[in-house]
C-alpha positions in Angstrom: 86.1 -56.5 -32.4 84.5 -54.1 -34.8 81.4 -55.3 -36.6 81.2 -55.4 -40.4 78.0 -53.4 -40.4 75.9 -51.4 -38.0 72.8 -53.1 -39.3 72.1 -56.2 -41.4 68.7 -56.6 -43.1 67.9 -60.3 -44.0 65.3 -60.6 -46.8 65.5 -58.7 -50.1 61.7 -58.5 -50.4 59.4 -55.5 -50.3 59.7 -54.8 -46.6 63.4 -55.7 -46.2 64.6 -53.6 -49.2 62.5 -50.7 -47.9 64.1 -51.0 -44.5 67.6 -51.0 -45.9 66.9 -47.8 -47.9 65.5 -46.0 -44.9 68.5 -47.0 -42.8 70.9 -45.6 -45.4 69.0 -42.3 -45.4 70.5 -41.9 -41.9 74.0 -42.7 -43.1 74.2 -46.1 -41.4 76.5 -48.9 -42.5 74.0 -51.4 -43.9 74.0 -54.8 -45.6 70.9 -56.1 -47.4 71.2 -59.9 -47.7 68.9 -62.0 -49.8 69.1 -64.1 -53.0 68.0 -62.9 -56.5 64.8 -64.3 -58.0 65.6 -67.8 -59.3 65.9 -68.0 -63.1 64.5 -71.5 -63.1 61.6 -71.7 -60.7 60.9 -75.4 -61.2 64.5 -76.5 -60.5 65.2 -74.0 -57.7 65.7 -75.7 -54.3 66.3 -72.6 -52.1 64.0 -70.0 -50.7 61.5 -68.0 -52.7 59.6 -64.7 -52.2 56.0 -63.6 -52.9 57.1 -60.3 -54.7 57.9 -62.3 -57.9 55.0 -60.7 -59.7 54.1 -57.6 -61.8 51.0 -56.2 -60.1 49.6 -55.8 -56.6 46.6 -53.6 -55.6 47.4 -50.4 -53.7 44.8 -48.3 -51.9 44.0 -46.5 -48.7 40.4 -47.7 -48.5 40.6 -50.4 -45.8 38.5 -51.8 -42.9 41.3 -51.0 -40.4 42.6 -47.4 -39.7 46.1 -48.7 -39.0 46.4 -50.5 -42.4 44.9 -47.5 -44.1 47.4 -45.1 -42.5 50.3 -47.4 -43.3 49.2 -47.4 -46.9 48.7 -43.7 -47.1 52.2 -43.0 -45.7 53.7 -45.3 -48.3 51.7 -44.1 -51.3 52.6 -40.5 -50.6 56.3 -41.4 -51.1 55.9 -43.4 -54.3 56.5 -40.5 -56.7 59.7 -39.4 -55.0 61.1 -43.0 -55.0 60.2 -43.4 -58.7 61.9 -40.0 -59.5 65.0 -40.8 -57.5 65.5 -44.3 -58.7 64.3 -43.8 -62.3 62.2 -47.0 -61.9 58.4 -46.7 -62.5 56.5 -49.1 -60.3 53.2 -47.4 -59.6 50.1 -47.1 -61.8 47.4 -44.8 -60.5 44.5 -46.8 -62.1 42.2 -46.4 -59.1 40.6 -49.1 -57.0 37.0 -50.2 -57.1 35.2 -52.2 -54.4 32.0 -54.0 -55.6 29.9 -55.2 -52.7 26.4 -56.0 -51.5 24.9 -53.1 -49.6 27.0 -53.0 -46.3 25.2 -54.0 -43.2 26.0 -53.0 -39.7 28.9 -55.5 -39.4 31.5 -57.0 -41.7 34.4 -55.7 -43.8 32.6 -53.1 -45.8 30.8 -51.6 -42.9 34.1 -51.2 -41.1 35.8 -49.8 -44.3 33.1 -47.2 -44.8 33.5 -46.1 -41.1 37.3 -45.9 -41.5 36.9 -43.9 -44.7 34.7 -41.4 -42.9 37.0 -41.3 -39.9 40.1 -40.6 -42.0 38.3 -38.4 -44.6 39.3 -40.6 -47.5 38.4 -39.6 -51.0 36.1 -42.5 -51.8 33.2 -42.2 -54.2 30.0 -44.2 -53.5 28.4 -45.5 -56.7 24.9 -46.6 -56.7 24.0 -50.1 -58.1 22.3 -48.7 -61.2 25.3 -46.6 -62.2 28.0 -49.3 -61.9 27.5 -51.0 -65.3 27.5 -47.6 -67.0 30.7 -46.5 -65.3 32.5 -49.8 -65.7 31.1 -51.5 -68.8 33.7 -54.2 -68.8 32.2 -55.7 -65.7 28.9 -57.7 -65.1 28.4 -56.9 -61.4 26.4 -59.2 -59.2 22.8 -58.0 -58.7 22.4 -55.5 -55.9 26.0 -54.5 -55.7 27.1 -50.9 -55.1 30.6 -49.5 -55.6 33.2 -47.7 -53.5 35.7 -46.1 -55.8 39.0 -44.6 -54.8 40.2 -42.8 -58.0 43.3 -41.1 -56.6 46.2 -42.6 -54.6 45.1 -46.1 -55.6 45.7 -48.6 -58.4 48.6 -51.1 -58.5 52.3 -51.4 -57.9 54.8 -53.7 -59.7 56.4 -55.5 -56.7 59.4 -56.6 -58.6 60.1 -53.0 -59.8 59.4 -51.6 -56.3 62.0 -53.9 -54.8 64.5 -53.0 -57.5 63.9 -49.3 -56.8 64.3 -49.7 -53.0 67.5 -51.9 -53.4 69.0 -49.5 -56.0 68.5 -46.5 -53.8 69.8 -48.3 -50.7 72.9 -49.3 -52.7 73.4 -45.7 -54.0 73.2 -44.5 -50.5 75.9 -46.8 -49.3 74.3 -50.2 -48.5 76.1 -53.4 -49.5 73.8 -55.8 -51.4 74.8 -59.4 -50.8 73.0 -61.9 -53.1 73.2 -64.9 -50.7 70.8 -66.9 -48.6 71.2 -66.6 -44.8 71.2 -70.0 -42.9 71.7 -68.8 -39.3 71.8 -65.8 -37.1 73.9 -66.3 -33.9 74.7 -64.2 -30.9 78.3 -63.0 -31.2 80.8 -61.2 -29.1 80.1 -57.9 -30.8 76.5 -58.3 -31.7 75.0 -60.8 -34.2 76.8 -63.1 -36.6 75.0 -63.9 -39.9 76.1 -66.9 -41.9 75.1 -67.7 -45.5 74.9 -70.8 -47.7 78.1 -69.6 -49.4 80.0 -70.0 -46.1 80.4 -66.3 -45.4 80.0 -64.8 -42.0 78.9 -61.1 -41.5 78.6 -59.3 -38.2 76.4 -56.4 -37.2 75.4 -54.6 -34.0 71.8 -55.4 -34.9 69.9 -57.6 -37.4 66.5 -57.2 -38.9 64.9 -60.5 -40.1 62.4 -59.6 -42.9 62.0 -63.1 -44.5 58.2 -63.0 -45.2 56.6 -66.4 -45.2 60.0 -68.1 -44.6 60.5 -66.3 -41.3 59.7 -69.4 -39.1 61.1 -72.0 -41.5 64.8 -71.1 -41.7 66.0 -70.9 -38.1 66.7 -67.2 -38.3 65.1 -66.1 -35.0 65.8 -67.3 -31.5 62.1 -67.9 -31.1 59.2 -68.4 -33.6 56.7 -65.7 -34.3 53.0 -66.6 -34.1 52.2 -66.6 -37.8 50.9 -68.8 -40.5 52.2 -69.0 -44.1 49.3 -70.0 -46.3 48.8 -71.0 -49.9 47.3 -68.8 -52.5 46.5 -69.7 -56.2 46.2 -67.0 -58.8 45.0 -67.2 -62.4 46.2 -65.2 -65.4 44.1 -64.5 -68.5 46.2 -63.8 -71.6 44.7 -60.9 -73.5 44.8 -60.4 -77.2 44.6 -56.9 -78.7 40.8 -56.8 -78.6 40.6 -57.8 -75.0 43.4 -55.4 -74.1 41.4 -52.6 -75.5 38.2 -53.8 -73.7 39.9 -53.9 -70.3 42.5 -51.1 -70.7 40.7 -48.5 -68.6 39.7 -50.8 -65.7 40.7 -50.0 -62.2 42.1 -52.5 -59.7 38.9 -54.3 -58.4 37.8 -56.2 -55.3 34.5 -58.0 -55.6 32.8 -59.2 -52.4 30.3 -62.1 -52.1 27.9 -62.8 -49.3 30.7 -64.0 -47.1 33.8 -61.7 -46.7 36.2 -64.6 -47.2 34.7 -65.3 -50.7 36.1 -62.1 -52.2 38.1 -62.0 -55.3 40.6 -59.3 -56.4 41.3 -58.4 -60.0 44.3 -56.6 -61.5 44.1 -54.6 -64.7 46.0 -55.7 -67.9 49.8 -55.7 -67.2 52.7 -56.7 -69.3 54.7 -59.6 -67.9 58.4 -60.6 -68.5 57.3 -63.0 -71.3 56.1 -59.9 -73.3 52.4 -60.9 -73.0 49.6 -58.9 -71.4 47.7 -60.6 -68.6 44.7 -59.8 -66.4 45.1 -61.5 -63.0 42.5 -62.7 -60.5 43.0 -64.2 -57.1 41.0 -65.0 -54.0 41.2 -65.5 -50.2 39.7 -68.9 -49.8 42.7 -71.3 -49.5 43.7 -72.3 -45.9 46.6 -74.7 -46.4 49.4 -73.7 -44.0 53.1 -74.7 -44.5 55.1 -76.2 -41.6 58.5 -76.8 -43.3 60.8 -75.8 -46.1 60.1 -78.8 -48.4 56.4 -78.2 -48.4 56.6 -74.4 -49.0 59.3 -74.9 -51.6 57.1 -77.5 -53.4 54.3 -75.0 -53.5 56.4 -72.3 -55.1 57.5 -74.8 -57.7 53.9 -75.8 -58.5 51.1 -74.0 -60.5 48.8 -74.0 -57.5 45.6 -75.8 -56.7 43.8 -77.0 -59.9 40.3 -76.8 -58.4 40.9 -73.3 -57.0 42.2 -72.2 -60.4 39.1 -73.5 -62.2 36.9 -71.8 -59.6 38.7 -68.5 -60.2 38.4 -68.9 -63.9 34.6 -69.4 -63.6 34.2 -66.4 -61.3 36.3 -64.2 -63.6 34.3 -65.0 -66.7 31.0 -64.5 -64.8 32.2 -61.0 -63.8 33.9 -60.2 -67.1 32.2 -62.0 -70.0 34.8 -60.6 -72.4 37.3 -63.1 -70.9 35.4 -66.1 -72.3 37.8 -68.2 -74.4 41.0 -66.3 -73.4 44.0 -68.7 -72.6 44.7 -69.1 -68.9 47.6 -70.1 -66.7 47.9 -70.3 -63.0 50.5 -69.4 -60.4 51.1 -69.3 -56.7 52.1 -67.0 -53.9 51.8 -67.2 -50.1 50.1 -65.0 -47.5 51.5 -64.6 -44.0 48.9 -64.1 -41.3 49.7 -63.0 -37.8 47.7 -63.6 -34.6 47.1 -59.9 -34.1 46.2 -59.3 -37.8 48.9 -56.6 -37.8 52.5 -56.8 -39.1 55.1 -57.7 -36.5 57.8 -55.1 -35.9 59.9 -55.7 -32.8 62.8 -57.3 -31.1 63.0 -61.0 -30.3 64.4 -62.4 -27.0 67.8 -61.3 -28.3 68.4 -57.5 -28.0 70.4 -57.7 -31.2 67.8 -59.5 -33.5 64.5 -57.9 -34.5 61.8 -59.1 -36.8 59.7 -57.4 -39.6 57.1 -59.7 -41.1 53.4 -60.5 -41.4 51.8 -59.0 -44.5 48.4 -60.4 -43.7 47.7 -60.4 -47.5 47.5 -56.6 -47.7 51.1 -55.3 -47.1 52.4 -54.7 -50.6 50.9 -51.3 -50.7 52.3 -50.5 -47.2 55.8 -51.9 -47.6 57.7 -48.7 -47.8 56.2 -47.5 -44.5 56.7 -50.9 -42.9 60.3 -50.8 -43.9 60.7 -47.3 -42.5 59.3 -48.5 -39.2 61.7 -51.5 -39.2 64.5 -49.0 -39.7 63.3 -46.8 -36.9 63.2 -49.9 -34.6 66.8 -50.6 -35.2 68.0 -47.0 -34.9 65.9 -46.0 -31.9 65.6 -49.4 -30.1 61.8 -49.1 -30.1 58.8 -47.8 -32.0 57.1 -44.7 -30.8 53.4 -44.7 -29.9 52.7 -42.6 -32.9 54.0 -45.5 -35.0 51.4 -47.9 -33.6 54.0 -49.5 -31.3 51.6 -51.6 -29.3 49.6 -52.9 -32.2 52.7 -53.9 -34.2 54.4 -55.7 -31.2 55.3 -59.3 -32.3 53.7 -62.3 -30.6 56.2 -65.2 -30.1 55.5 -68.8 -29.6 
């Protein structure tokens, strides 16, 4: 029996949509299956995605050369994807790291070493110059700066997914706005069944379901990955504050411990028409074990104590935010055992996985999608594509 498609990509997020686009570039018969963003978050009882946002930091400056190169490969394709799709998703606002003087170990020491190894264009800014260069910020005493002016800033993840899906569809992919409930071994490959009762078949399937990868029974074996909670805070900016923060870059501020960092996105217009400045951190450790708990998290406004903590940090770093109205929101971060994304086949030769953002994959999503596409087409990644490092670990 002939299959409906050569390849099915499950998950209409940043990696999955990118994978579908890259598969169609090779003329493959492709389906991209995944639900639309829910119109009523509080009432929604299905799956969610973490790209439901308007701004994520993008940069090549990183403490790991693999992540840096994955980002670089993606960023160099942003302009062409924007031109082809007609959808603008990238703002080259630059990215600033504010940090205590790096020691011989830790994130910043590694990032500086990677920057030198890959010859990245990162400017070092002395402590006494930071306040002059970035007057909207009150930097912690003794901090210096590492500033990537070009090929850095922020992407709109919603718009990026739209651009990827639009180009995939224009190039022949079928977009199916349903939720997959099972992937089964069939006589002619894999059978994919949805909540709507439909069944689709393909020679090979790529599961790109993000933090829901282990929670929906889509793989014959679980991947070794944790889906963890993250709370974010939005400061609503009036016209005066918009002007004050209009020229700021995306910013990451480190504390004495690497895990106490915060990241800050410049002012961005959200779907409600208002302009918000966003701050988030990396300190929450709650992991989700089942669909009800992760669904409940997405329907919430996050952890109240974490939100208040982020508000205090934001005002201490940016006094101009004092008194601005705030709201909080949520997302999740998926962490793999290897600290790299997983791109590889499961125990089934027809079912592969693409997942594991490790809290930094938004900027790399186009390249990760390309690698997922190469896996399906070639049957394996090449060594030049970090094959060993990206190999999935299964439970």
